[in-house]
Short mmCIF file of C-alpha atoms in Angstrom, two decimals:
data_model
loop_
_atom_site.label_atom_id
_atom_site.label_comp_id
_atom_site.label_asym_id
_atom_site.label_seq_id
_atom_site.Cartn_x
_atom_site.Cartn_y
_atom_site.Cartn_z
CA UNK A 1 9.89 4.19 10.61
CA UNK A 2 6.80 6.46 9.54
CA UNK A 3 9.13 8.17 6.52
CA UNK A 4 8.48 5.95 3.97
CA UNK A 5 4.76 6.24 4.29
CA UNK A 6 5.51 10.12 4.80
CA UNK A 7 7.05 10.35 1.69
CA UNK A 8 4.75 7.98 -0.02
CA UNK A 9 2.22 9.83 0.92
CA UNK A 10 2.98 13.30 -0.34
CA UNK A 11 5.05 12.40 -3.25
CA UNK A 12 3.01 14.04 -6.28
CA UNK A 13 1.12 11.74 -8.94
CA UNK A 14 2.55 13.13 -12.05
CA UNK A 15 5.68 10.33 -12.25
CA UNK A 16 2.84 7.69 -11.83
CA UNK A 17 0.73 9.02 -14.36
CA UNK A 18 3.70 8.93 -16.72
CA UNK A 19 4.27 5.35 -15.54
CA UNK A 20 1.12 3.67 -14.99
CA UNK A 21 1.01 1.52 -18.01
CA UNK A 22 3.75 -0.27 -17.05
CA UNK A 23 2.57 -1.00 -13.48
CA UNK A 24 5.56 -0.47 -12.38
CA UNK A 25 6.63 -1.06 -8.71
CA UNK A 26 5.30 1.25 -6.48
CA UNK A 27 8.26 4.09 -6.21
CA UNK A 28 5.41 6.60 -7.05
CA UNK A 29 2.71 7.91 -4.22
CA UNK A 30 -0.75 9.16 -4.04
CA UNK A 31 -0.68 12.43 -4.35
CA UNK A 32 -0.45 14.04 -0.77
CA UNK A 33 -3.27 13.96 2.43
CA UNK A 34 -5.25 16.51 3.19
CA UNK A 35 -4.87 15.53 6.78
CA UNK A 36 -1.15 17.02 6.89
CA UNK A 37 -1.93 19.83 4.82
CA UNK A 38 -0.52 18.62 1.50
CA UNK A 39 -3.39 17.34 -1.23
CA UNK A 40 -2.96 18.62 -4.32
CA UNK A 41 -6.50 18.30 -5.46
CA UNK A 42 -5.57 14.98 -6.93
CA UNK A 43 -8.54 13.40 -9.51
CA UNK A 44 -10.92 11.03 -7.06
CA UNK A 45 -10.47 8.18 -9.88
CA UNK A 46 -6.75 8.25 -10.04
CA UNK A 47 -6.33 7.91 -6.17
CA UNK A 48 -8.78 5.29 -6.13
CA UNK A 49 -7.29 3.36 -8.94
CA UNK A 50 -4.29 3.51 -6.98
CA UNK A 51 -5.52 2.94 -3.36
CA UNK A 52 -7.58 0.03 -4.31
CA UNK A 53 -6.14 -1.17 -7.63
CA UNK A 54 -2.08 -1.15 -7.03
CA UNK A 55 -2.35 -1.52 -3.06
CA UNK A 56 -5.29 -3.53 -2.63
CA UNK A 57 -6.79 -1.70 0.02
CA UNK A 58 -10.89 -1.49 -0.60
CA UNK A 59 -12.83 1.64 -0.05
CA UNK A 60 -16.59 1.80 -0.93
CA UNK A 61 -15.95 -1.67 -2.71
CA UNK A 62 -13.74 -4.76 -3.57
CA UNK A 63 -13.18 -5.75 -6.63
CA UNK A 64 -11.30 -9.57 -7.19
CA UNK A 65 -11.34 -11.95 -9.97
CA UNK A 66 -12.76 -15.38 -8.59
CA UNK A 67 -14.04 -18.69 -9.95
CA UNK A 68 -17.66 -18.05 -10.87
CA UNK A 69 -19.81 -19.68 -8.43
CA UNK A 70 -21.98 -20.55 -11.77
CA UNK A 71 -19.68 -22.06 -14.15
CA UNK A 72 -16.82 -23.21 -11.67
CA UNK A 73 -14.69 -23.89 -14.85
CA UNK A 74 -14.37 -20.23 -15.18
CA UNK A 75 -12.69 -17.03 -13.80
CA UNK A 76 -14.96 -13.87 -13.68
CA UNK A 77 -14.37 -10.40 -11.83
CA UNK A 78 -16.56 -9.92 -8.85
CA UNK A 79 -17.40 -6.33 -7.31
CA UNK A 80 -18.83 -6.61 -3.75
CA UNK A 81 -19.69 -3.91 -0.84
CA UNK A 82 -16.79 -3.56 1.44
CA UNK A 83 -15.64 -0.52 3.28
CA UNK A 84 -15.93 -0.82 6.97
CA UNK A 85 -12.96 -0.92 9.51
CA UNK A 86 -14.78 -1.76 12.59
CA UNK A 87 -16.17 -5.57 12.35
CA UNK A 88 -19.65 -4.58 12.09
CA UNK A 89 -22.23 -2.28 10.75
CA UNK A 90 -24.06 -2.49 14.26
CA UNK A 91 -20.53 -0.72 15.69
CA UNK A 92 -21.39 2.38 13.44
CA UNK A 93 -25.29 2.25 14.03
CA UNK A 94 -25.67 1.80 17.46
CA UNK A 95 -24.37 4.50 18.83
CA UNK A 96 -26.12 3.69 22.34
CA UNK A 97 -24.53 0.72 22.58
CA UNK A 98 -21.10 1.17 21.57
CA UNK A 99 -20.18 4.92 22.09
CA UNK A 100 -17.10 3.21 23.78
CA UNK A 101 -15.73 1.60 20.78
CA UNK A 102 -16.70 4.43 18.58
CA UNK A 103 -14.52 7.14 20.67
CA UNK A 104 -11.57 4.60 20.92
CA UNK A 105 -12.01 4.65 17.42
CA UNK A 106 -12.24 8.03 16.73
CA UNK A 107 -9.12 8.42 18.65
CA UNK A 108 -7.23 5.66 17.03
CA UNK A 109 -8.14 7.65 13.88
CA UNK A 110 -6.46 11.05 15.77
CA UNK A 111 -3.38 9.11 17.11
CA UNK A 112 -2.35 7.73 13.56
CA UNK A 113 -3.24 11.21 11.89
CA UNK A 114 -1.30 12.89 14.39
CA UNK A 115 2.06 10.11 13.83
CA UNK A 116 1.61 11.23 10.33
CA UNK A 117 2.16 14.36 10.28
CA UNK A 118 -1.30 16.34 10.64
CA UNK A 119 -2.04 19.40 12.31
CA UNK A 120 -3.43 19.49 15.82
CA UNK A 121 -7.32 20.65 15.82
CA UNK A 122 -7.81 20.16 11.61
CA UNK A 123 -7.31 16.26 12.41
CA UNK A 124 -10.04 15.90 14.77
CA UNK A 125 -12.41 17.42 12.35
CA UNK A 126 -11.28 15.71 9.06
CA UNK A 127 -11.05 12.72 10.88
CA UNK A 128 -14.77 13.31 12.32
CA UNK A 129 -16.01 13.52 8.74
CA UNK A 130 -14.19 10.39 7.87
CA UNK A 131 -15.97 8.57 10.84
CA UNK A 132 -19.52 9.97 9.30
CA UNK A 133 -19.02 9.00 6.09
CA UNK A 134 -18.73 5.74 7.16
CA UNK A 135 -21.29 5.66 9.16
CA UNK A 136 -23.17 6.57 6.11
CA UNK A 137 -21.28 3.59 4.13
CA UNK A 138 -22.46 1.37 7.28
CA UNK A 139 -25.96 2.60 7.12
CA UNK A 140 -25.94 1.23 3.23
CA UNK A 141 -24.21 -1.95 3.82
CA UNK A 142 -26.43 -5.10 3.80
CA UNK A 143 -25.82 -7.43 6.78
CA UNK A 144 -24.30 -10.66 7.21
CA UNK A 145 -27.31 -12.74 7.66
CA UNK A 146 -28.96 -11.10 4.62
CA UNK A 147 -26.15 -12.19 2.62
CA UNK A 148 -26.61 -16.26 3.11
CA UNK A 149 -28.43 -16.97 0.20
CA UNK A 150 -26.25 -16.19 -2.99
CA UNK A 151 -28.85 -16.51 -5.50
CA UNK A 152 -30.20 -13.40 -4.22
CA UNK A 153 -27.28 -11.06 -4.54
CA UNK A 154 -25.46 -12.62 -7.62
CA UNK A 155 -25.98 -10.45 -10.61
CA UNK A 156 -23.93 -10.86 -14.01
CA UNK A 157 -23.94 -7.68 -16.33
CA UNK A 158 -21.15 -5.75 -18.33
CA UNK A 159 -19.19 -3.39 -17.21
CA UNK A 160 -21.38 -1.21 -19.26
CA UNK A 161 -24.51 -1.95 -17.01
CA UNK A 162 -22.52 -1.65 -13.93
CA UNK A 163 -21.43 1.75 -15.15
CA UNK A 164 -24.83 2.73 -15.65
CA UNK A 165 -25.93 1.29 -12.29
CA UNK A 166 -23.30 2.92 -10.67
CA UNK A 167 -22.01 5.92 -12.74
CA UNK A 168 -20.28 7.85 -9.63
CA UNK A 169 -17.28 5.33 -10.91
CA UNK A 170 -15.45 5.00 -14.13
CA UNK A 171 -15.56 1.34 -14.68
CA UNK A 172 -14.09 0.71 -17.93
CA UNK A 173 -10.96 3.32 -16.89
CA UNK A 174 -10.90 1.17 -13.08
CA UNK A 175 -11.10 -2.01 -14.78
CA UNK A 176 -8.41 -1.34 -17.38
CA UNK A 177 -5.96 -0.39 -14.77
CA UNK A 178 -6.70 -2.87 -12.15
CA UNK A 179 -6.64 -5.27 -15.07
CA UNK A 180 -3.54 -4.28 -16.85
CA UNK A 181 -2.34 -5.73 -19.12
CA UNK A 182 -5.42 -7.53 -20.20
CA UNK A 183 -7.81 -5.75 -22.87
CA UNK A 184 -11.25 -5.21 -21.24
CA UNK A 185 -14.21 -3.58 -22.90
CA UNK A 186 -17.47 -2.50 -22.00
CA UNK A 187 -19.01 -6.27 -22.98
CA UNK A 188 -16.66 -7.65 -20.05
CA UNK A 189 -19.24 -9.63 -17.87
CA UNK A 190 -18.80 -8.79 -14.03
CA UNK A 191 -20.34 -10.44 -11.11
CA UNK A 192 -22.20 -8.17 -8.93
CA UNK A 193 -23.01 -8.93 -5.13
CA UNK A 194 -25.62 -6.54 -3.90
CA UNK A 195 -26.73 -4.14 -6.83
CA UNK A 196 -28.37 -1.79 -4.44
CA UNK A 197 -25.55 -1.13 -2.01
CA UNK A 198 -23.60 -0.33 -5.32
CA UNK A 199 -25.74 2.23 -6.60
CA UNK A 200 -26.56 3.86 -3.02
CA UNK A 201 -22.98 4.18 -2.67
CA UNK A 202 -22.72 5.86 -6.36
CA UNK A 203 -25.09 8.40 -5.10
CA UNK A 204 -23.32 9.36 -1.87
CA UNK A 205 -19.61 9.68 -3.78
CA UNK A 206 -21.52 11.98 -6.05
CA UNK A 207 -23.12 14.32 -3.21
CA UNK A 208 -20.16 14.44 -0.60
CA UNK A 209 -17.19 16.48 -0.66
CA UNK A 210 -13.93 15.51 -3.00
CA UNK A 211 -11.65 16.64 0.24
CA UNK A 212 -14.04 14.25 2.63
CA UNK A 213 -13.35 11.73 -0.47
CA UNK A 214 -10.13 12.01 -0.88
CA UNK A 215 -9.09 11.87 3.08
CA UNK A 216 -11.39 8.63 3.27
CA UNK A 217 -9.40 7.05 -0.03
CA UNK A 218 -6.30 7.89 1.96
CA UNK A 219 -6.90 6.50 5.17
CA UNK A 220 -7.98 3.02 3.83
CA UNK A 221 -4.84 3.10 2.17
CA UNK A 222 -3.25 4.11 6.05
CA UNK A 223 -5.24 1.31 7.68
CA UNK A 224 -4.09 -1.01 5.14
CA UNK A 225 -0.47 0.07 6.03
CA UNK A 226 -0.39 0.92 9.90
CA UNK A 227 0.68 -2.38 10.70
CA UNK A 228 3.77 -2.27 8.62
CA UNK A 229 4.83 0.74 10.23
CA UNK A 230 6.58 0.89 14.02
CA UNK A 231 5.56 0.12 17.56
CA UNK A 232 4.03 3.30 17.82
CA UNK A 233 1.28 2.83 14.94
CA UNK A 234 1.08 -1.13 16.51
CA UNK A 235 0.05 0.58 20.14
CA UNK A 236 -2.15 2.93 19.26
CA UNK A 237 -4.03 -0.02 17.57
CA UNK A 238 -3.91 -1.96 20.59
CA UNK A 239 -6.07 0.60 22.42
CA UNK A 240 -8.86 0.16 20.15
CA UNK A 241 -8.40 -3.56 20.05
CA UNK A 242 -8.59 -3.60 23.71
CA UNK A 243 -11.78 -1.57 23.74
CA UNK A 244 -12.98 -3.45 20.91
CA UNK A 245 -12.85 -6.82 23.02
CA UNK A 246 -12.07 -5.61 26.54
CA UNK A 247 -8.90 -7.53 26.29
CA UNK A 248 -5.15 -6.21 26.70
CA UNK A 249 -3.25 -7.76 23.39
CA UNK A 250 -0.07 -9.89 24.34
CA UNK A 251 3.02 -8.04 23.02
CA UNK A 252 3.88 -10.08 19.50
CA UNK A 253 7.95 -9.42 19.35
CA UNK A 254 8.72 -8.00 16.13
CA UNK A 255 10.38 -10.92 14.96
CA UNK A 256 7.34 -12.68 15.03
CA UNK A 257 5.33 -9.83 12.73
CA UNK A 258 8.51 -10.31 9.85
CA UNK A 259 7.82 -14.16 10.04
CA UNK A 260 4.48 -14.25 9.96
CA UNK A 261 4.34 -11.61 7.43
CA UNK A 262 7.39 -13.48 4.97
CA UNK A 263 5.06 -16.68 5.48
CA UNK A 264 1.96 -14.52 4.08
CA UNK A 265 3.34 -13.51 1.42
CA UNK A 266 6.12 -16.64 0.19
CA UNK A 267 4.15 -19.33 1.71
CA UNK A 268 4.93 -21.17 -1.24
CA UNK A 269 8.90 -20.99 -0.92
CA UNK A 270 8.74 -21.52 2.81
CA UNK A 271 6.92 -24.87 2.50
CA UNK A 272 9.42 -25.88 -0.16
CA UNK A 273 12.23 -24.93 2.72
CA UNK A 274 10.25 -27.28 4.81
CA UNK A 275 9.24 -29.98 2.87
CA UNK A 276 12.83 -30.54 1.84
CA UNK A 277 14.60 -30.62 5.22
CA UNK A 278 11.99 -32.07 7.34
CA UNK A 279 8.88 -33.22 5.95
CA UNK A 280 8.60 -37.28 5.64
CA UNK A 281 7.10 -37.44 2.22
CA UNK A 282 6.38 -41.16 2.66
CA UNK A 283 3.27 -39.54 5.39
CA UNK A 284 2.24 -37.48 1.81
CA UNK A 285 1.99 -41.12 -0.19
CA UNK A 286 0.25 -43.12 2.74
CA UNK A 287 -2.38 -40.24 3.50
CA UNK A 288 -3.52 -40.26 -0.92
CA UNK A 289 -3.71 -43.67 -0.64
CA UNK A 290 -6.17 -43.82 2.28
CA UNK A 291 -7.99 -40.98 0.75
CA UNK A 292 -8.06 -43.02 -2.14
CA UNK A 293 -9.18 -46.15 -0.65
CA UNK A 294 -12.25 -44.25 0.81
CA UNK A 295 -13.32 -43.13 -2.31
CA UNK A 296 -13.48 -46.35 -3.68
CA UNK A 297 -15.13 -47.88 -0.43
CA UNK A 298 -18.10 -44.81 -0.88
CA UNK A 299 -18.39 -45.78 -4.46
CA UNK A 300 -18.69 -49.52 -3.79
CA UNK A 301 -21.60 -48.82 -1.16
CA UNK A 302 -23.16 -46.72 -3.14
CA UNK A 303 -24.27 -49.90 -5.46
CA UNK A 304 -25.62 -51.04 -2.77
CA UNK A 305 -28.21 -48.69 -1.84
CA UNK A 306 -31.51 -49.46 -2.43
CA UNK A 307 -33.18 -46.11 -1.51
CA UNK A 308 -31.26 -44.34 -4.00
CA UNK A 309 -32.12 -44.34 -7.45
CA UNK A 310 -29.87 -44.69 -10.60
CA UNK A 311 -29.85 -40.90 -11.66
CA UNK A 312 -28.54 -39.86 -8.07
CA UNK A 313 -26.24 -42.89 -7.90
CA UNK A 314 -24.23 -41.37 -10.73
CA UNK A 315 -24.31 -37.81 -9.32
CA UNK A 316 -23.17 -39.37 -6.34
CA UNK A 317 -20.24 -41.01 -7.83
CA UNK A 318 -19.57 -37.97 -10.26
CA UNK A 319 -19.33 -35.99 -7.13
CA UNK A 320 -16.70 -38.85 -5.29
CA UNK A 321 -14.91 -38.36 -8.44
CA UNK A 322 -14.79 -34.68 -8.79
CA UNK A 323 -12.74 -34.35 -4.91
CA UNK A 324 -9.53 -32.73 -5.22
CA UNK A 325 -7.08 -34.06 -2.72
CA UNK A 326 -4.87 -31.45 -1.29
CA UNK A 327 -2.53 -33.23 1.36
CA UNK A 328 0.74 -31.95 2.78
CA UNK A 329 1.86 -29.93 -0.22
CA UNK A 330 1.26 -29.59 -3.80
CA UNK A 331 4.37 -31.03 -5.87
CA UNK A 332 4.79 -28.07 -7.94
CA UNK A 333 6.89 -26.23 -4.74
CA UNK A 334 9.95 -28.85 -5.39
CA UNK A 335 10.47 -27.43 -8.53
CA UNK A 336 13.07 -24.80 -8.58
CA UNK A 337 11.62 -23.50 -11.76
CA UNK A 338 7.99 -23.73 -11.16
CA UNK A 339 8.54 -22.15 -7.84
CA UNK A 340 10.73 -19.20 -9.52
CA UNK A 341 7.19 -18.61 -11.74
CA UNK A 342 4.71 -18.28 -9.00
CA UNK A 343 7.23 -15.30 -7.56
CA UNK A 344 7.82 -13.90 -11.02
CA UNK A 345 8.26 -10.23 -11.05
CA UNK A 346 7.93 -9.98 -6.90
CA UNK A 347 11.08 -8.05 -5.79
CA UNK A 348 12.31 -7.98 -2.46
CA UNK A 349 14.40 -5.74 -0.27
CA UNK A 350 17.09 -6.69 2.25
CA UNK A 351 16.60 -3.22 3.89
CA UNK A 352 12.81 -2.26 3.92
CA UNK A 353 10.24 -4.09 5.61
CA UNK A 354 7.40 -1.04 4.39
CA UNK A 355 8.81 -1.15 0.80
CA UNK A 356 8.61 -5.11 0.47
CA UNK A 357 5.31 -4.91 1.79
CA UNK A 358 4.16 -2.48 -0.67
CA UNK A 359 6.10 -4.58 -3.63
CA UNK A 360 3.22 -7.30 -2.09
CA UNK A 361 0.31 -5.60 -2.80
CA UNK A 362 1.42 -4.34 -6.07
CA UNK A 363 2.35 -7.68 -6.99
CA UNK A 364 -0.56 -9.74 -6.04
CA UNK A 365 -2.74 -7.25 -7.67
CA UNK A 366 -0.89 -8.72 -11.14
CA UNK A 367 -1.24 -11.69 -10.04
CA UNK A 368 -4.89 -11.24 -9.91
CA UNK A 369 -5.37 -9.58 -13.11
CA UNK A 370 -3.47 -12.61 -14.99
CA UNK A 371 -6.04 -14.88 -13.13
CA UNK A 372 -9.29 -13.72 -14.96
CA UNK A 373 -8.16 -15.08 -18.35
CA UNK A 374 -7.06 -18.86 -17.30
CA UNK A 375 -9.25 -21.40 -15.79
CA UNK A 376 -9.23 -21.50 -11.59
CA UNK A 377 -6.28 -22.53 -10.30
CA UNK A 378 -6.90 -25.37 -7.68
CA UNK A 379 -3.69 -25.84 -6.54
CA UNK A 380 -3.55 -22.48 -5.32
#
C-alpha cells in the first residue's frame, strides 16, 4: 500500500511545472525526499506551493479564504501560524516534562521514514533535525490563551506588505497558485493573525538549511498522508497516540476508515442518500416552525421590556432577524443538479483509496480559491 506515496514521492517536478496552470489532478509528485536518498534539489517555493497549496497540508503557516470577521458580507484570505504535529507547543518546550512523548515521537518519525524507504542511520539524523526545527517553530508560536482576543492579532495589509513583513516567502507567486485561476495582485488585501510569528518564521526559513527545509516540507506532506496509507503506517501511529494519552487505541476496522473518510469528503451526497430513503421530512417542517414561533415570541417580549431602551430594542430584533436556521438538511442536496455542482470537477476512483484521497485535497483547494470572490456561503 506504501507505492503510491513511493512513487509520488520521488516522481520528478518537471511534468508539474509544465502542468501547473491547469491544476490539474495530482498525477505529478514533489520532487523526491531526501530521507530515501532521492531529492533533486527541488526549489523550496515550488515544493511548498505544492505541499501546502495542491495538498493542503500546512507547514510554517495556513493559508484559507474565510468570511472576514470584519465585514461578514465578505470573503478575504487569511494567513495564520500553524505548523506543529504534537497538540501543543508545551510538548516541544518542556522537555522535562514530556521526554516520553517526545521520544515516541521521534520514533514515530523513524518508523514512517523507515516504511518509506529511507536508509537506516541517515533517518535518525534527518529526522532529528526535523524534530529541532520544530521545536524552533514551537518556540515562535504564540499560545492558545494569547490568542482569545482577535482584535489583537487581526491585521489587514496587501500581499505586498505581507511580502515585505515576511520576505523568506514569495507571496504574490504562493498566492497566484494557491489561487488559480483567480487574478491576484500585490493590492490583494490579506488577513494576518499574528504578524510577529510570521516574520520570526521568515527569518528562520532564511537561516536554516534548504535540505532541513525541504525534508520538513515533505514530512508535513507524509503526516498529512500516513493515515491513508496501510495498517502498518496506522500502528506505528498508535504508539505515539498511546504515549500521547497513556491509552491503547481500539482497533477501527478498515471499513470503518473508508466510511468515515467517503462521509468527509461527500457529506453532501450521503445526506441526500439519507434524506431520501429515511429521513421524515415532515420532522424538517415542524422543527422551522417552532424555531419560527420562538423568534416571534422573543420579539414580542422584547416590547415589553422596560429596562431596555429603543436603540437596543432594534439591535435586539435586528439580531432575532439576522438567525440562520440550519435544521436537518439544506434543500439544495435533493437536487440532482445542484448536488452534481458542489462535486464539480472531483473525480473518483473505484480502485485507489490513496489516489481519491489525494483527488480531495486537490479539489477542495479549488474549491477554496473559487470561494474568495463570492460572498460566504452559509449553507455550507
Amino acid at each position: 500500500m506504501c507505492a503510491p506515496i513511493l512513487r509520488f514521492l520521488r516522481k520528478k517536478n518537471s511534468s508539474y511545472l509544465a502542468m501547473v496552470q491547469q491544476r490539474p489532478l495530482p498525477s505529478y509528485a514533489v520532487g523526491g525526499w531526501n530521507i530515501s536518498g532521492n531529492w533533486r534539489g527541488e526549489n523550496f517555493m515550488a515544493v511548498l506551493k505544492t505541499v501546502s497549496g495542491t495538498y493542503r497540508a500546512t507547514p510554517f503557516f495556513s493559508v484559507f479564504v474565510s468570511a472576514d470577521s470584519k465585514s461578514s458580507n465578505s470573503n478575504i484570505i487569511q494567513v495564520d501560524q500553524s505548523g506543529l504535529f504534537l497538540p501543543s507547543r508545551d510538548y516541544y518546550l518542556n522537555r522535562t516534562a514530556n521526554g516520553k512523548v517526545l521520544a515516541a515521537y521521534q520514533q514515530y518519525m523513524v518508523d514512517v521514514a523507515m516504511l518509506l524507504g529511507g536508509y537506516p542511520g541517515s533517518v535518525e539524523v534527518q529526522m532529528t533535525q526535523i524534530l529541532e526545527l520544530e521545536t524552533l517553530l514551537a518556540n515562535l508560536t504564540v499560545p492558545q490563551d494569547e490568542r482569545r482576543d482577535e482584535e489583537k492579532i487581526y491585521n489587514r495589509m496587501t500581499v505586498a506588505e505581507l511580502q515585505n513583513l515576511a520576505p523568506a516567502f514569495d507571496w504574490m507567486d504562493y498566492m497566484s497558485f494557491v489561487l488559480l485561476p483567480l487574478d491576484i495582485n500585490d493590492t490583494e488585501p490579506v488577513v494576518v493573525y499574528g504578524k510577529e510569528y510570521l516574520q520570526q518564521v521568515s527569518e528562520l526559513v532564511n537561516s536554516t538549511d534548504p535540505v532541513i527545509l525541504n525534508n520538513y516540507l515533505i514530512w508535513n506532506l507524509v503526516q498529512k498522508m500516513s493515515p491513508s496509507l496501510d495498517s502498518r503506517f496506522e500502528k506505528a501511529q498508535d504508539k505515539l497516540l498511546e504515549s500521547l494519552y497513556g491509552a491503547k487505541k481500539s482497533c477501527t476496522p478498515r471499513w470503518q476508515t473508508c466510511l468515515s473518510n467517503t462521509d468527509d469528503t461527500l457529506g453532501f451526497a450521503l445526506g441526500s442518500l439519507f434524506v431520501k430513503s429515511t429521513f421524515d421530512k415532515n420532522s424538517k417542517t415542524i422543527a422551522e416552525q417552532m424555531i419560527s414561533e420562538i423568534r416571534s415570541a422573543f420579539e414580542f417580549t422584547l416590547g415589553g421590556l422596560t429596562w431596555m431602551d429603543e436603540k437596543t430594542r432594534r439591535a435586539a430584533k435586528e439580531k432575532a432577524d439576522a438567525i440562520y436556521d440550519m435544521i436537518g438538511f439544506p434543500d439544495f442536496i435533493l437536487d440532482t443538479k445542484e448536488l452534481d455542482e458542489v462535486y464539480d470537477g472531483f473525480e473518483v476512483s473505484e480502485d485507489s483509496f490513496f489516489q481519491n484521497m489525494l483527488n480531495f485535497y486537490n479539489f477542495s483547494a479549488k474549491l477554496m480559491a473559487e470561494q474568495l470572490r463570492k460572498p460566504p456561503n452559509r449553507e455550507q
